[in-house]
Amino acid sequence: MSPVFWQRARRVLALLTCTMWPAVSAAQPAPSPTAIVNRIRSTGNRPIDFHAAVFPDSVYVGQQVTYQVAVLLSDDARSRLRRNPEFLPPELRGMLAFELGTPRRVAARSYGGGLAYEAHVFQRALFAVTAGLLQVPAPQLTYSLPQSPSYFSREDRYVVRAESAHVVVRPLPTEGRPTDFTGAVGVLSATARFDSSAVRVGDPLLFTVRLEGVGNVRLLPAPALELSWATVVRGSERVRVDTTGTLVRGVKEFDYLLTPTRDGPVTLPVVRYPYFDPYREAYLVAETRPADVRVAAGDLAENATVEDGEQTALRPWRHRTPVTLDTVTAGWRMVLLALFVLAPLPAFVMRWQRARRRRAALAPAPGTARKREAQPDDHSAAGVARRTRRTVLGQLAARLQAPVADLVTPADVERIVRRRGVTRATTRELLQLLDDLAVAGFAPHGHTDAAPSSLESRAARLLERVHEEAVTHGRTRLLARRGRRLVGVALILAPAALWQPLPAGAQEPVPASSPPSAACERPAGDAARGAAPSVLDLLVGEGTAAYQARRFSSAAERFAGAVATCPGDVDLLVNWGAAAWAASDTVSAVIAWQRAARLDPLAADIQGALSLLPSGARNGLADIPMIPVVPLALMALVSWCAGWLLLAWVWRTDRGGTWQSSLATVLVAAALAAGATAWWGHRALDASALAVVRRPETLRTAPGFEAATMGGVSTGDVVRLLTSQEGWSSVALADDRTGWIPAARLAPLVDRSATR
């Protein structure tokens, strides 16, 4: 072919490139694959030189940065190299990297010195995921050159470092940002396709959205898709990245499984995908083309369920609000706290009095003391010694709470004194004193050298030391310690039972149900006696009629209005959930049935309704334990009081047997177990920190659309709110993931405005 043909072909290709990518070509073209060689000014006449640079040095979050490395080889070094140099790339933090194309070779030339170098250029594409000043550390090149041309010559090892680089990463602008922007950055286009032309009610249909363009397509979040005529379930994703050019580009496809719920002509709406074009510095929208689809009639299991009324049947309205722990303890918290703390006090008082009675029984009888006092005193040295010994043993028995009859032999005295905490030195001196007193009092006359006055002074000093060192009886001390511990635990747990700390981000605790209004308390028989129907009666009647006429959206609106008036009415909540589920409003159904189940966890029909919801709306954080909180709390209170009263009677009369004490212990233990279970169930049923996802959303590592993604959440998923910041909420999922999503994508599980 002639050169004229090839020249025209190149012109046409250039024109097509400018037409397809006007933003890239007009605003900021990609750098040349060998742009770094134009920046090199000096090599220092080294045999091998090494340089690095970034293009450009200021970008937006998610925009590509081209990192180029040039290895310069002189003619002498190229002829002497025996092996390729070793390249140690820099450690990149806050950036994702892709290898670009193949290395480029630049012919030998001089770079300001006397030597000519042949350049080899390598490229990488970097994508910053966080804003700020990011540093690209200096890379390292290691090579070895022989000292002489001989094959067996030694080699000298050299290490060369290139320049480090800095990149200024700017956050995405807030001006002009669409409300449905999810953080996509690049130059994108969107298309959509069906997998079949025949569509019937109840038959699944695969719908694929294809995003293609320039940028890191791996980080593109899934587009939102909500249809009124079909249920939508997220499918798989496919990514293909092309790094052969100077700019990274690729394709990402998202599959959605659509199940039509009604027949007739429908329109697949335009899928809008907002993105930020870093080259134009503007927010743009990639849109798919709408498609007209005709859905043929078919059998749908969900419609049959609604018609049969087996799982989504309406409840008769009984004008009642279930009793919860909050409503029971409201106004009685101080009384219950006092009852919880004061119930053990009578038993401890009786125990203390019984201990006093036993100590009094161990003391010597007053008659014996009077008899001894009536005997004439023996003022001889032996009589003084015997009297001093009796006094010492008596005071030891009183101080150590032991019978005098147990203080006979030195071994008994040592055992009892040591068990009461008296030191070894004092014990030895005490035993020596008793021996000296025994010798002075019972030995023949003249066989002792100790004077009575010295023995009495020794006895006084030793008794003083024993009094300071001895402790209370072991059993009494153990009971006192256990009593103090029980009282301390009661004082700590009682306020904790009445005060629940707020989760991070929550403003105030929300009770499980608010007090019923006058309209909620109105008996249903008033209308039969001629009373005018209230607004609530009209709403419930209209909602029931609309549901029976299969106008589910209208029925859901009526029941939602009734729930706003009576937020704690389980019947209205169940009916609202049934109507919302039939109208394909998954979020309202999750909120209604979750609130109803937390108010009445033992209701079998509510548990059956929850089984219809997606897994994220009934498992994990959304799981509701079937625990009767109020009966367990009442049983704990009754068992607690009965157990301590029985213990008080046993310790007061000293006539209780083993079975009475065992029964009292079982009652107290059962009270603690029931109370702990009731408290755990109350915490598990609390929904003040839970929210429902309104629509599919991408989970991010930090608040902001420019943050890195970490999976996503689906419509109806129940999440736990951790904290909030500038329109973003930090949430925890059932699979232990935590991340940030826009606060507008969440609906609180409990209506706070209705409970204030």
PDB file of C-alpha atoms in Angstrom, residues 509-626:
ATOM      1  CA  PRO A 509     -32.488   5.946  74.742  1.00  0.00           C
ATOM      2  CA  VAL A 510     -35.699   4.960  73.046  1.00  0.00           C
ATOM      3  CA  PRO A 511     -38.136   2.727  74.931  1.00  0.00           C
ATOM      4  CA  ALA A 512     -39.422  -0.391  73.266  1.00  0.00           C
ATOM      5  CA  SER A 513     -42.905   1.096  73.130  1.00  0.00           C
ATOM      6  CA  SER A 514     -44.301   4.470  73.934  1.00  0.00           C
ATOM      7  CA  PRO A 515     -47.249   4.965  76.276  1.00  0.00           C
ATOM      8  CA  PRO A 516     -50.489   4.456  74.366  1.00  0.00           C
ATOM      9  CA  SER A 517     -52.477   7.526  73.518  1.00  0.00           C
ATOM     10  CA  ALA A 518     -56.164   7.973  74.204  1.00  0.00           C
ATOM     11  CA  ALA A 519     -57.039   6.731  70.717  1.00  0.00           C
ATOM     12  CA  CYS A 520     -55.037   3.529  71.289  1.00  0.00           C
ATOM     13  CA  GLU A 521     -56.830   2.814  74.580  1.00  0.00           C
ATOM     14  CA  ARG A 522     -60.314   3.211  73.112  1.00  0.00           C
ATOM     15  CA  PRO A 523     -62.096  -0.155  73.297  1.00  0.00           C
ATOM     16  CA  ALA A 524     -63.349  -1.600  70.048  1.00  0.00           C
ATOM     17  CA  GLY A 525     -66.845  -2.007  71.541  1.00  0.00           C
ATOM     18  CA  ASP A 526     -67.417   1.752  71.676  1.00  0.00           C
ATOM     19  CA  ALA A 527     -68.309   1.816  67.988  1.00  0.00           C
ATOM     20  CA  ALA A 528     -70.930  -0.888  68.571  1.00  0.00           C
ATOM     21  CA  ARG A 529     -72.481   1.229  71.353  1.00  0.00           C
ATOM     22  CA  GLY A 530     -72.996   4.145  68.969  1.00  0.00           C
ATOM     23  CA  ALA A 531     -69.822   6.118  69.622  1.00  0.00           C
ATOM     24  CA  ALA A 532     -68.434   8.028  66.650  1.00  0.00           C
ATOM     25  CA  PRO A 533     -65.445   6.268  65.044  1.00  0.00           C
ATOM     26  CA  SER A 534     -62.106   7.946  65.629  1.00  0.00           C
ATOM     27  CA  VAL A 535     -59.521   8.842  63.024  1.00  0.00           C
ATOM     28  CA  LEU A 536     -57.574   5.727  63.995  1.00  0.00           C
ATOM     29  CA  ASP A 537     -60.643   3.539  63.418  1.00  0.00           C
ATOM     30  CA  LEU A 538     -61.097   5.066  59.985  1.00  0.00           C
ATOM     31  CA  LEU A 539     -57.455   4.495  59.051  1.00  0.00           C
ATOM     32  CA  VAL A 540     -57.567   0.863  60.135  1.00  0.00           C
ATOM     33  CA  GLY A 541     -60.848   0.291  58.289  1.00  0.00           C
ATOM     34  CA  GLU A 542     -59.587   1.881  55.094  1.00  0.00           C
ATOM     35  CA  GLY A 543     -56.326  -0.060  55.286  1.00  0.00           C
ATOM     36  CA  THR A 544     -58.148  -3.369  55.765  1.00  0.00           C
ATOM     37  CA  ALA A 545     -60.486  -2.663  52.843  1.00  0.00           C
ATOM     38  CA  ALA A 546     -57.612  -1.653  50.564  1.00  0.00           C
ATOM     39  CA  TYR A 547     -55.670  -4.788  51.488  1.00  0.00           C
ATOM     40  CA  GLN A 548     -58.632  -7.027  50.715  1.00  0.00           C
ATOM     41  CA  ALA A 549     -59.033  -5.204  47.380  1.00  0.00           C
ATOM     42  CA  ARG A 550     -55.338  -5.902  46.633  1.00  0.00           C
ATOM     43  CA  ARG A 551     -54.462  -2.210  46.669  1.00  0.00           C
ATOM     44  CA  PHE A 552     -51.406  -2.943  48.781  1.00  0.00           C
ATOM     45  CA  SER A 553     -49.655   0.424  48.456  1.00  0.00           C
ATOM     46  CA  SER A 554     -52.743   2.263  49.672  1.00  0.00           C
ATOM     47  CA  ALA A 555     -53.193  -0.244  52.506  1.00  0.00           C
ATOM     48  CA  ALA A 556     -49.557   0.214  53.568  1.00  0.00           C
ATOM     49  CA  GLU A 557     -50.025   3.994  53.709  1.00  0.00           C
ATOM     50  CA  ARG A 558     -53.138   3.669  55.898  1.00  0.00           C
ATOM     51  CA  PHE A 559     -51.538   1.236  58.317  1.00  0.00           C
ATOM     52  CA  ALA A 560     -48.394   3.374  58.474  1.00  0.00           C
ATOM     53  CA  GLY A 561     -50.560   6.336  59.526  1.00  0.00           C
ATOM     54  CA  ALA A 562     -52.209   4.194  62.192  1.00  0.00           C
ATOM     55  CA  VAL A 563     -48.801   3.052  63.503  1.00  0.00           C
ATOM     56  CA  ALA A 564     -47.696   6.684  63.744  1.00  0.00           C
ATOM     57  CA  THR A 565     -50.608   7.221  66.173  1.00  0.00           C
ATOM     58  CA  CYS A 566     -50.035   3.972  68.107  1.00  0.00           C
ATOM     59  CA  PRO A 567     -46.359   3.021  67.665  1.00  0.00           C
ATOM     60  CA  GLY A 568     -46.571   0.256  70.269  1.00  0.00           C
ATOM     61  CA  ASP A 569     -49.606  -1.598  68.878  1.00  0.00           C
ATOM     62  CA  VAL A 570     -48.383  -4.995  67.678  1.00  0.00           C
ATOM     63  CA  ASP A 571     -51.485  -5.730  65.596  1.00  0.00           C
ATOM     64  CA  LEU A 572     -51.108  -2.533  63.595  1.00  0.00           C
ATOM     65  CA  LEU A 573     -47.397  -3.183  63.084  1.00  0.00           C
ATOM     66  CA  VAL A 574     -48.040  -6.720  61.788  1.00  0.00           C
ATOM     67  CA  ASN A 575     -50.697  -5.453  59.379  1.00  0.00           C
ATOM     68  CA  TRP A 576     -48.451  -2.629  58.166  1.00  0.00           C
ATOM     69  CA  GLY A 577     -45.681  -5.124  57.473  1.00  0.00           C
ATOM     70  CA  ALA A 578     -48.035  -7.461  55.586  1.00  0.00           C
ATOM     71  CA  ALA A 579     -49.296  -4.630  53.363  1.00  0.00           C
ATOM     72  CA  ALA A 580     -45.804  -3.272  52.741  1.00  0.00           C
ATOM     73  CA  TRP A 581     -44.461  -6.725  51.871  1.00  0.00           C
ATOM     74  CA  ALA A 582     -47.297  -7.291  49.419  1.00  0.00           C
ATOM     75  CA  ALA A 583     -46.536  -3.876  47.870  1.00  0.00           C
ATOM     76  CA  SER A 584     -42.854  -4.862  47.421  1.00  0.00           C
ATOM     77  CA  ASP A 585     -41.768  -2.278  50.010  1.00  0.00           C
ATOM     78  CA  THR A 586     -39.090  -4.362  51.697  1.00  0.00           C
ATOM     79  CA  VAL A 587     -37.787  -1.583  53.949  1.00  0.00           C
ATOM     80  CA  SER A 588     -41.187  -0.806  55.499  1.00  0.00           C
ATOM     81  CA  ALA A 589     -41.905  -4.529  55.927  1.00  0.00           C
ATOM     82  CA  VAL A 590     -38.606  -5.033  57.761  1.00  0.00           C
ATOM     83  CA  ILE A 591     -39.232  -2.044  60.046  1.00  0.00           C
ATOM     84  CA  ALA A 592     -42.803  -3.080  60.854  1.00  0.00           C
ATOM     85  CA  TRP A 593     -42.174  -6.780  61.499  1.00  0.00           C
ATOM     86  CA  GLN A 594     -38.919  -6.178  63.375  1.00  0.00           C
ATOM     87  CA  ARG A 595     -40.606  -3.717  65.727  1.00  0.00           C
ATOM     88  CA  ALA A 596     -43.577  -6.049  66.217  1.00  0.00           C
ATOM     89  CA  ALA A 597     -41.327  -9.027  66.970  1.00  0.00           C
ATOM     90  CA  ARG A 598     -39.317  -7.042  69.526  1.00  0.00           C
ATOM     91  CA  LEU A 599     -42.526  -6.036  71.297  1.00  0.00           C
ATOM     92  CA  ASP A 600     -43.982  -9.574  71.253  1.00  0.00           C
ATOM     93  CA  PRO A 601     -41.081 -12.024  70.727  1.00  0.00           C
ATOM     94  CA  LEU A 602     -43.185 -15.137  71.466  1.00  0.00           C
ATOM     95  CA  ALA A 603     -45.758 -14.561  68.704  1.00  0.00           C
ATOM     96  CA  ALA A 604     -45.531 -17.439  66.214  1.00  0.00           C
ATOM     97  CA  ASP A 605     -47.174 -15.540  63.336  1.00  0.00           C
ATOM     98  CA  ILE A 606     -44.624 -12.728  63.593  1.00  0.00           C
ATOM     99  CA  GLN A 607     -41.761 -15.215  63.554  1.00  0.00           C
ATOM    100  CA  GLY A 608     -43.297 -16.761  60.443  1.00  0.00           C
ATOM    101  CA  ALA A 609     -43.516 -13.344  58.785  1.00  0.00           C
ATOM    102  CA  LEU A 610     -39.854 -12.688  59.565  1.00  0.00           C
ATOM    103  CA  SER A 611     -38.900 -15.867  57.711  1.00  0.00           C
ATOM    104  CA  LEU A 612     -40.145 -14.242  54.486  1.00  0.00           C
ATOM    105  CA  LEU A 613     -37.607 -11.417  54.722  1.00  0.00           C
ATOM    106  CA  PRO A 614     -34.117 -11.520  53.189  1.00  0.00           C
ATOM    107  CA  SER A 615     -31.389 -13.071  55.311  1.00  0.00           C
ATOM    108  CA  GLY A 616     -29.862  -9.697  56.178  1.00  0.00           C
ATOM    109  CA  ALA A 617     -33.193  -8.588  57.673  1.00  0.00           C
ATOM    110  CA  ARG A 618     -33.718 -11.583  59.978  1.00  0.00           C
ATOM    111  CA  ASN A 619     -30.282 -13.023  60.828  1.00  0.00           C
ATOM    112  CA  GLY A 620     -27.241 -11.700  62.619  1.00  0.00           C
ATOM    113  CA  LEU A 621     -27.989  -8.300  64.139  1.00  0.00           C
ATOM    114  CA  ALA A 622     -31.636  -8.709  63.135  1.00  0.00           C
ATOM    115  CA  ASP A 623     -32.056 -12.005  64.999  1.00  0.00           C
ATOM    116  CA  ILE A 624     -34.765 -11.780  67.685  1.00  0.00           C
ATOM    117  CA  PRO A 625     -34.514 -14.198  70.644  1.00  0.00           C
ATOM    118  CA  MET A 626     -37.820 -15.653  71.814  1.00  0.00           C
TER     119      MET A 626
END
